Amino acid sequence: MENIKYLKPLVYDIEAMQSLVAPEVEKGLILYRSASEMATTIRSYIVAKDGDKIVGFVALHIHSVTLAEVRSLIVKEEYRKHGIGRQLVKQALNEASVLGLKEVLTLTYHKNLFENLGFHEITKESIPEQKIWADCIRCKHFPICDEVSLIIKL
């Protein structure tokens, strides 16, 4: 997949981003984000494009002056297993490093992907409260979460 470009999305990309993530939102694997919520956080996203088509994206959400979170990672089904998700996470980690953040957290069902990038598992009790009350409470699986929490020090 050498034609894939990784870049910051524009607000007019939001509709395509929401369409791409809709099946995972429906399954309860990724939290729903409204178009206005995505617009206000558009700078946190990185998209993978094949030509003009968005085939994946990730968000780097900053929680504090030291901690960010990789979230909303999605790759279009027919583009999976080609390293696009891995590259999106690497792009997010690079951005976190440039911003001077010290740690990046994730909650995921894809533990191996993140461990292969240097993340290590942590207990859910160590996740910052602002994450739990801002996002987790909106999840249909809350409080019975079967995602794995991992962190990486930069």
Coordinates of N, CA and C in Angstrom, one line a residue:
M1 N 0.8 -1.2 0.0 CA 0.0 0.0 0.0 C 0.9 1.3 0.0
E2 N 1.7 1.4 -1.0 CA 2.6 2.5 -1.1 C 2.0 3.8 -1.5
N3 N 0.7 3.8 -2.0 CA 0.1 5.0 -2.4 C -0.6 5.7 -1.2
I4 N -0.6 5.2 0.0 CA -1.3 5.8 1.1 C -0.6 7.0 1.6
K5 N -1.3 8.1 1.8 CA -0.8 9.3 2.3 C -1.4 9.5 3.7
Y6 N -0.6 10.0 4.6 CA -1.0 10.3 6.0 C -1.0 11.8 6.2
L7 N -2.2 12.4 6.5 CA -2.2 13.8 6.7 C -3.4 14.3 7.6
K8 N -3.4 15.5 7.8 CA -4.5 16.1 8.7 C -5.7 16.2 7.8
P9 N -6.9 15.9 8.4 CA -8.1 16.0 7.6 C -8.6 17.4 7.6
L10 N -9.5 17.7 6.7 CA -10.2 19.0 6.6 C -11.6 18.7 7.1
V11 N -12.3 19.8 7.5 CA -13.7 19.6 8.0 C -14.6 18.9 7.1
Y12 N -14.4 19.1 5.8 CA -15.3 18.4 4.8 C -15.0 16.9 4.7
D13 N -14.0 16.4 5.4 CA -13.7 15.0 5.5 C -14.5 14.3 6.6
I14 N -15.1 15.1 7.4 CA -15.9 14.5 8.6 C -16.9 13.5 8.2
E15 N -17.7 13.8 7.2 CA -18.8 12.9 6.7 C -18.2 11.6 6.3
A16 N -17.1 11.6 5.5 CA -16.5 10.3 5.1 C -15.9 9.6 6.3
M17 N -15.4 10.3 7.2 CA -14.8 9.7 8.4 C -15.9 9.0 9.2
Q18 N -17.0 9.7 9.4 CA -18.2 9.1 10.1 C -18.7 7.8 9.4
S19 N -18.8 7.9 8.1 CA -19.2 6.7 7.3 C -18.3 5.5 7.5
L20 N -17.0 5.8 7.5 CA -16.0 4.7 7.7 C -16.1 4.1 9.0
V21 N -16.3 4.8 10.1 CA -16.3 4.3 11.4 C -17.7 3.8 11.9
A22 N -18.8 4.1 11.1 CA -20.1 3.7 11.5 C -20.3 2.2 11.9
P23 N -19.8 1.3 11.1 CA -20.0 -0.1 11.5 C -19.4 -0.5 12.8
E24 N -18.2 0.1 13.1 CA -17.5 -0.2 14.4 C -18.3 0.5 15.6
V25 N -18.8 1.7 15.3 CA -19.7 2.4 16.3 C -20.9 1.5 16.6
E26 N -21.5 1.0 15.6 CA -22.7 0.2 15.7 C -22.4 -1.1 16.6
K27 N -21.3 -1.6 16.4 CA -20.9 -2.8 17.2 C -20.4 -2.5 18.6
G28 N -20.3 -1.2 18.9 CA -19.8 -0.8 20.2 C -18.3 -0.9 20.4
L29 N -17.6 -0.9 19.3 CA -16.1 -1.1 19.4 C -15.4 0.3 19.4
I30 N -16.1 1.3 18.9 CA -15.6 2.7 18.9 C -16.7 3.6 19.3
L31 N -16.4 4.6 20.1 CA -17.4 5.5 20.6 C -17.9 6.4 19.4
Y32 N -19.2 6.7 19.4 CA -19.8 7.7 18.4 C -19.3 9.1 18.7
R33 N -18.9 9.8 17.7 CA -18.6 11.2 17.8 C -19.4 11.9 16.8
S34 N -20.1 12.9 17.3 CA -21.0 13.7 16.4 C -20.1 14.6 15.4
A35 N -20.7 15.0 14.3 CA -20.0 15.8 13.4 C -19.5 17.1 14.0
S36 N -20.3 17.7 14.9 CA -19.7 18.9 15.6 C -18.6 18.6 16.6
E37 N -18.7 17.5 17.2 CA -17.6 17.1 18.1 C -16.3 16.8 17.3
M38 N -16.5 16.1 16.2 CA -15.3 15.9 15.3 C -14.8 17.2 14.8
A39 N -15.7 18.1 14.5 CA -15.2 19.4 13.9 C -14.4 20.2 15.0
T40 N -14.8 20.2 16.2 CA -14.1 20.9 17.3 C -12.8 20.3 17.6
T41 N -12.6 19.0 17.3 CA -11.4 18.3 17.5 C -10.6 17.8 16.3
I42 N -11.0 18.4 15.1 CA -10.4 18.0 13.8 C -8.9 18.0 13.8
R43 N -8.3 18.9 14.6 CA -6.8 19.0 14.6 C -6.2 17.8 15.3
S44 N -7.0 17.0 16.0 CA -6.5 15.8 16.7 C -6.4 14.6 15.8
Y45 N -7.0 14.7 14.6 CA -7.1 13.5 13.8 C -5.9 13.5 12.7
I46 N -5.6 12.2 12.3 CA -4.7 12.0 11.2 C -5.5 11.0 10.4
V47 N -5.5 11.2 9.0 CA -6.2 10.3 8.1 C -5.2 9.6 7.2
A48 N -5.6 8.4 6.8 CA -4.9 7.7 5.8 C -5.7 7.8 4.5
K49 N -5.1 8.3 3.4 CA -5.9 8.5 2.2 C -5.2 7.7 1.1
D50 N -6.1 7.0 0.3 CA -5.7 6.3 -0.9 C -6.3 7.2 -2.0
G51 N -5.5 8.0 -2.6 CA -6.0 9.0 -3.6 C -6.9 10.0 -2.8
D52 N -8.1 10.1 -3.2 CA -9.0 11.1 -2.5 C -9.9 10.3 -1.4
K53 N -9.7 9.0 -1.3 CA -10.6 8.2 -0.4 C -9.9 8.0 0.9
I54 N -10.6 8.3 2.0 CA -10.2 8.1 3.4 C -10.3 6.6 3.6
V55 N -9.2 5.9 4.0 CA -9.2 4.5 4.3 C -8.9 4.2 5.7
G56 N -8.7 5.2 6.5 CA -8.4 5.0 7.9 C -8.2 6.3 8.6
F57 N -8.3 6.3 9.9 CA -7.9 7.5 10.7 C -7.7 7.1 12.2
V58 N -7.1 8.0 12.9 CA -6.8 7.9 14.3 C -6.9 9.3 14.9
A59 N -7.2 9.4 16.2 CA -7.1 10.7 16.9 C -6.1 10.6 18.0
L60 N -5.5 11.7 18.2 CA -4.6 11.9 19.4 C -5.2 12.9 20.3
H61 N -5.8 12.4 21.4 CA -6.6 13.3 22.3 C -5.7 13.6 23.5
I62 N -5.5 14.9 23.8 CA -4.7 15.3 24.9 C -5.5 15.4 26.2
H63 N -5.1 14.7 27.2 CA -5.8 14.7 28.5 C -5.1 15.7 29.5
S64 N -3.8 15.9 29.4 CA -3.1 16.8 30.3 C -1.8 17.2 29.7
V65 N -1.0 18.0 30.4 CA 0.3 18.4 29.9 C 1.3 17.3 29.7
T66 N 1.0 16.1 30.2 CA 1.9 15.0 30.1 C 1.3 13.8 29.4
L67 N 0.0 13.7 29.3 CA -0.7 12.5 28.8 C -1.7 12.8 27.7
A68 N -1.5 11.9 26.7 CA -2.5 11.9 25.5 C -3.0 10.5 25.4
E69 N -4.0 10.4 24.5 CA -4.6 9.1 24.2 C -4.7 8.9 22.7
V70 N -4.4 7.7 22.2 CA -4.7 7.3 20.9 C -6.0 6.7 20.9
R71 N -6.9 7.2 20.1 CA -8.3 6.7 20.1 C -8.9 6.8 18.7
S72 N -10.1 6.1 18.6 CA -10.8 6.1 17.4 C -10.0 5.5 16.2
L73 N -9.2 4.6 16.4 CA -8.4 4.0 15.3 C -9.3 3.1 14.5
I74 N -9.3 3.4 13.2 CA -10.1 2.6 12.3 C -9.4 2.5 10.9
V75 N -9.4 1.3 10.3 CA -9.0 1.1 8.9 C -10.1 0.4 8.2
K76 N -10.4 0.9 7.0 CA -11.4 0.3 6.1 C -11.0 -1.2 6.0
E77 N -12.0 -2.1 6.1 CA -11.8 -3.5 6.1 C -10.9 -4.0 5.0
E78 N -11.1 -3.6 3.8 CA -10.3 -4.2 2.7 C -8.8 -3.6 2.7
Y79 N -8.5 -2.7 3.6 CA -7.2 -2.1 3.7 C -6.5 -2.6 4.9
R80 N -7.1 -3.5 5.7 CA -6.5 -4.0 6.9 C -5.4 -5.0 6.6
K81 N -4.5 -5.2 7.5 CA -3.4 -6.1 7.4 C -2.3 -5.7 6.4
H82 N -2.3 -4.3 6.2 CA -1.2 -3.8 5.3 C -0.4 -2.7 6.0
G83 N -0.5 -2.7 7.4 CA 0.3 -1.7 8.1 C -0.2 -0.3 8.3
I84 N -1.4 -0.1 7.8 CA -2.0 1.3 7.8 C -2.3 1.7 9.3
G85 N -2.9 0.8 10.0 CA -3.2 1.1 11.4 C -1.9 1.3 12.2
R86 N -0.9 0.5 12.0 CA 0.4 0.7 12.6 C 1.0 2.1 12.3
Q87 N 0.9 2.4 11.0 CA 1.5 3.7 10.6 C 0.7 4.9 11.2
L88 N -0.7 4.8 11.3 CA -1.5 5.8 11.9 C -1.1 6.0 13.4
V89 N -0.9 4.9 14.1 CA -0.5 5.0 15.5 C 0.9 5.7 15.6
K90 N 1.8 5.3 14.7 CA 3.2 5.9 14.7 C 3.1 7.4 14.5
Q91 N 2.3 7.8 13.5 CA 2.1 9.2 13.3 C 1.6 9.9 14.5
A92 N 0.6 9.3 15.2 CA 0.1 9.9 16.4 C 1.1 10.0 17.5
L93 N 1.9 9.0 17.6 CA 3.0 9.0 18.6 C 4.1 10.0 18.3
N94 N 4.4 10.2 17.0 CA 5.3 11.2 16.6 C 4.8 12.6 17.0
E95 N 3.5 12.8 16.7 CA 2.9 14.1 17.0 C 2.9 14.4 18.5
A96 N 2.6 13.3 19.3 CA 2.6 13.5 20.8 C 4.0 13.9 21.3
S97 N 5.0 13.2 20.7 CA 6.4 13.6 21.0 C 6.8 15.0 20.7
V98 N 6.4 15.4 19.5 CA 6.6 16.8 19.0 C 6.0 17.8 20.0
L99 N 4.8 17.4 20.5 CA 4.1 18.3 21.4 C 4.7 18.3 22.8
G100 N 5.6 17.4 23.1 CA 6.2 17.4 24.4 C 5.5 16.5 25.4
L101 N 4.6 15.7 25.0 CA 3.9 14.8 25.9 C 4.8 13.7 26.4
K102 N 4.5 13.2 27.6 CA 5.4 12.1 28.2 C 4.9 10.7 28.0
E103 N 3.5 10.6 27.9 CA 2.9 9.3 27.9 C 1.7 9.3 26.9
V104 N 1.5 8.2 26.3 CA 0.3 8.0 25.5 C -0.4 6.7 25.9
L105 N -1.7 6.9 26.1 CA -2.6 5.8 26.6 C -3.5 5.3 25.5
T106 N -3.9 4.1 25.5 CA -5.0 3.6 24.6 C -5.8 2.6 25.3
L107 N -7.1 2.5 24.9 CA -8.0 1.4 25.3 C -8.3 0.7 24.0
T108 N -8.1 -0.6 23.9 CA -8.2 -1.2 22.6 C -8.6 -2.7 22.8
Y109 N -9.1 -3.2 21.7 CA -9.4 -4.7 21.5 C -8.2 -5.3 20.7
H110 N -7.3 -4.4 20.3 CA -6.1 -4.9 19.4 C -4.8 -4.7 20.2
K111 N -4.7 -5.5 21.3 CA -3.6 -5.4 22.2 C -2.3 -5.6 21.5
N112 N -2.2 -6.6 20.6 CA -0.9 -7.0 19.9 C -0.4 -5.8 19.1
L113 N -1.3 -5.1 18.4 CA -0.8 -4.0 17.5 C -0.1 -3.0 18.4
F114 N -0.6 -2.7 19.5 CA 0.0 -1.6 20.4 C 1.2 -2.2 21.1
E115 N 1.2 -3.4 21.6 CA 2.4 -4.0 22.2 C 3.6 -4.0 21.2
N116 N 3.3 -4.3 20.0 CA 4.3 -4.4 19.0 C 4.9 -3.0 18.7
L117 N 4.2 -1.9 19.1 CA 4.7 -0.6 19.0 C 5.4 0.0 20.3
G118 N 5.5 -0.9 21.3 CA 6.1 -0.5 22.5 C 5.2 -0.2 23.7
F119 N 3.9 -0.3 23.5 CA 3.0 -0.1 24.6 C 3.0 -1.3 25.6
H120 N 2.7 -1.0 26.8 CA 2.6 -2.1 27.8 C 1.2 -2.0 28.5
E121 N 0.7 -3.1 28.9 CA -0.6 -3.1 29.6 C -0.6 -2.5 31.0
I122 N -1.6 -1.8 31.3 CA -1.8 -1.2 32.7 C -3.2 -1.6 33.2
T123 N -3.4 -1.4 34.5 CA -4.7 -1.7 35.0 C -5.6 -0.6 34.7
K124 N -6.9 -0.9 34.5 CA -7.9 0.1 34.2 C -8.0 1.2 35.4
E125 N -7.7 0.7 36.6 CA -7.7 1.6 37.8 C -6.7 2.8 37.6
S126 N -5.7 2.6 36.8 CA -4.7 3.6 36.7 C -5.0 4.6 35.6
I127 N -6.1 4.4 34.9 CA -6.6 5.4 33.8 C -7.1 6.6 34.5
P128 N -6.7 7.8 34.0 CA -7.1 9.1 34.6 C -8.7 9.2 34.7
E129 N -9.2 9.7 35.8 CA -10.6 9.9 35.9 C -11.2 10.7 34.8
Q130 N -10.5 11.7 34.3 CA -11.1 12.6 33.3 C -11.5 11.7 32.0
K131 N -10.7 10.7 31.8 CA -11.0 9.8 30.6 C -12.3 9.0 30.9
I132 N -12.4 8.4 32.1 CA -13.5 7.6 32.5 C -14.8 8.4 32.4
W133 N -14.8 9.6 33.0 CA -16.1 10.4 33.0 C -16.3 11.2 31.7
A134 N -15.3 11.4 30.9 CA -15.6 12.1 29.6 C -16.0 11.1 28.5
D135 N -15.4 10.0 28.5 CA -15.6 9.1 27.4 C -16.3 7.7 27.8
C136 N -15.7 7.1 28.7 CA -16.1 5.7 29.1 C -17.6 5.6 29.5
I137 N -18.0 6.6 30.2 CA -19.4 6.6 30.6 C -20.4 6.7 29.5
R138 N -19.9 7.1 28.3 CA -20.8 7.2 27.1 C -20.8 5.9 26.4
C139 N -20.0 4.9 26.7 CA -19.9 3.6 26.0 C -21.0 2.7 26.5
K140 N -21.6 2.0 25.5 CA -22.7 1.0 25.9 C -22.2 -0.1 26.7
H141 N -20.9 -0.3 26.8 CA -20.3 -1.4 27.6 C -20.0 -1.0 29.0
F142 N -20.1 0.3 29.3 CA -19.7 0.8 30.7 C -20.7 0.3 31.7
P143 N -20.3 -0.1 32.8 CA -18.9 -0.2 33.4 C -18.2 -1.5 33.1
I144 N -18.8 -2.4 32.4 CA -18.2 -3.7 32.1 C -17.4 -3.6 30.8
C145 N -16.1 -3.2 31.0 CA -15.3 -3.0 29.8 C -14.3 -4.1 29.6
D146 N -14.3 -4.6 28.4 CA -13.4 -5.7 28.1 C -12.2 -5.3 27.2
E147 N -12.1 -3.9 27.0 CA -10.9 -3.4 26.3 C -9.7 -3.5 27.2
V148 N -8.6 -3.6 26.6 CA -7.3 -3.6 27.3 C -6.7 -2.2 27.3
S149 N -6.3 -1.8 28.5 CA -5.6 -0.4 28.6 C -4.1 -0.6 28.5
L150 N -3.5 0.2 27.7 CA -2.0 0.2 27.5 C -1.5 1.6 27.5
I151 N -0.2 1.7 27.8 CA 0.4 3.0 27.8 C 1.9 2.9 27.2
I152 N 2.4 4.0 26.7 CA 3.8 4.0 26.3 C 4.4 5.3 26.8
K153 N 5.6 5.2 27.3 CA 6.3 6.4 27.7 C 7.1 6.9 26.4
L154 N 7.1 8.2 26.2 CA 7.8 8.7 25.1 C 9.2 9.2 25.5

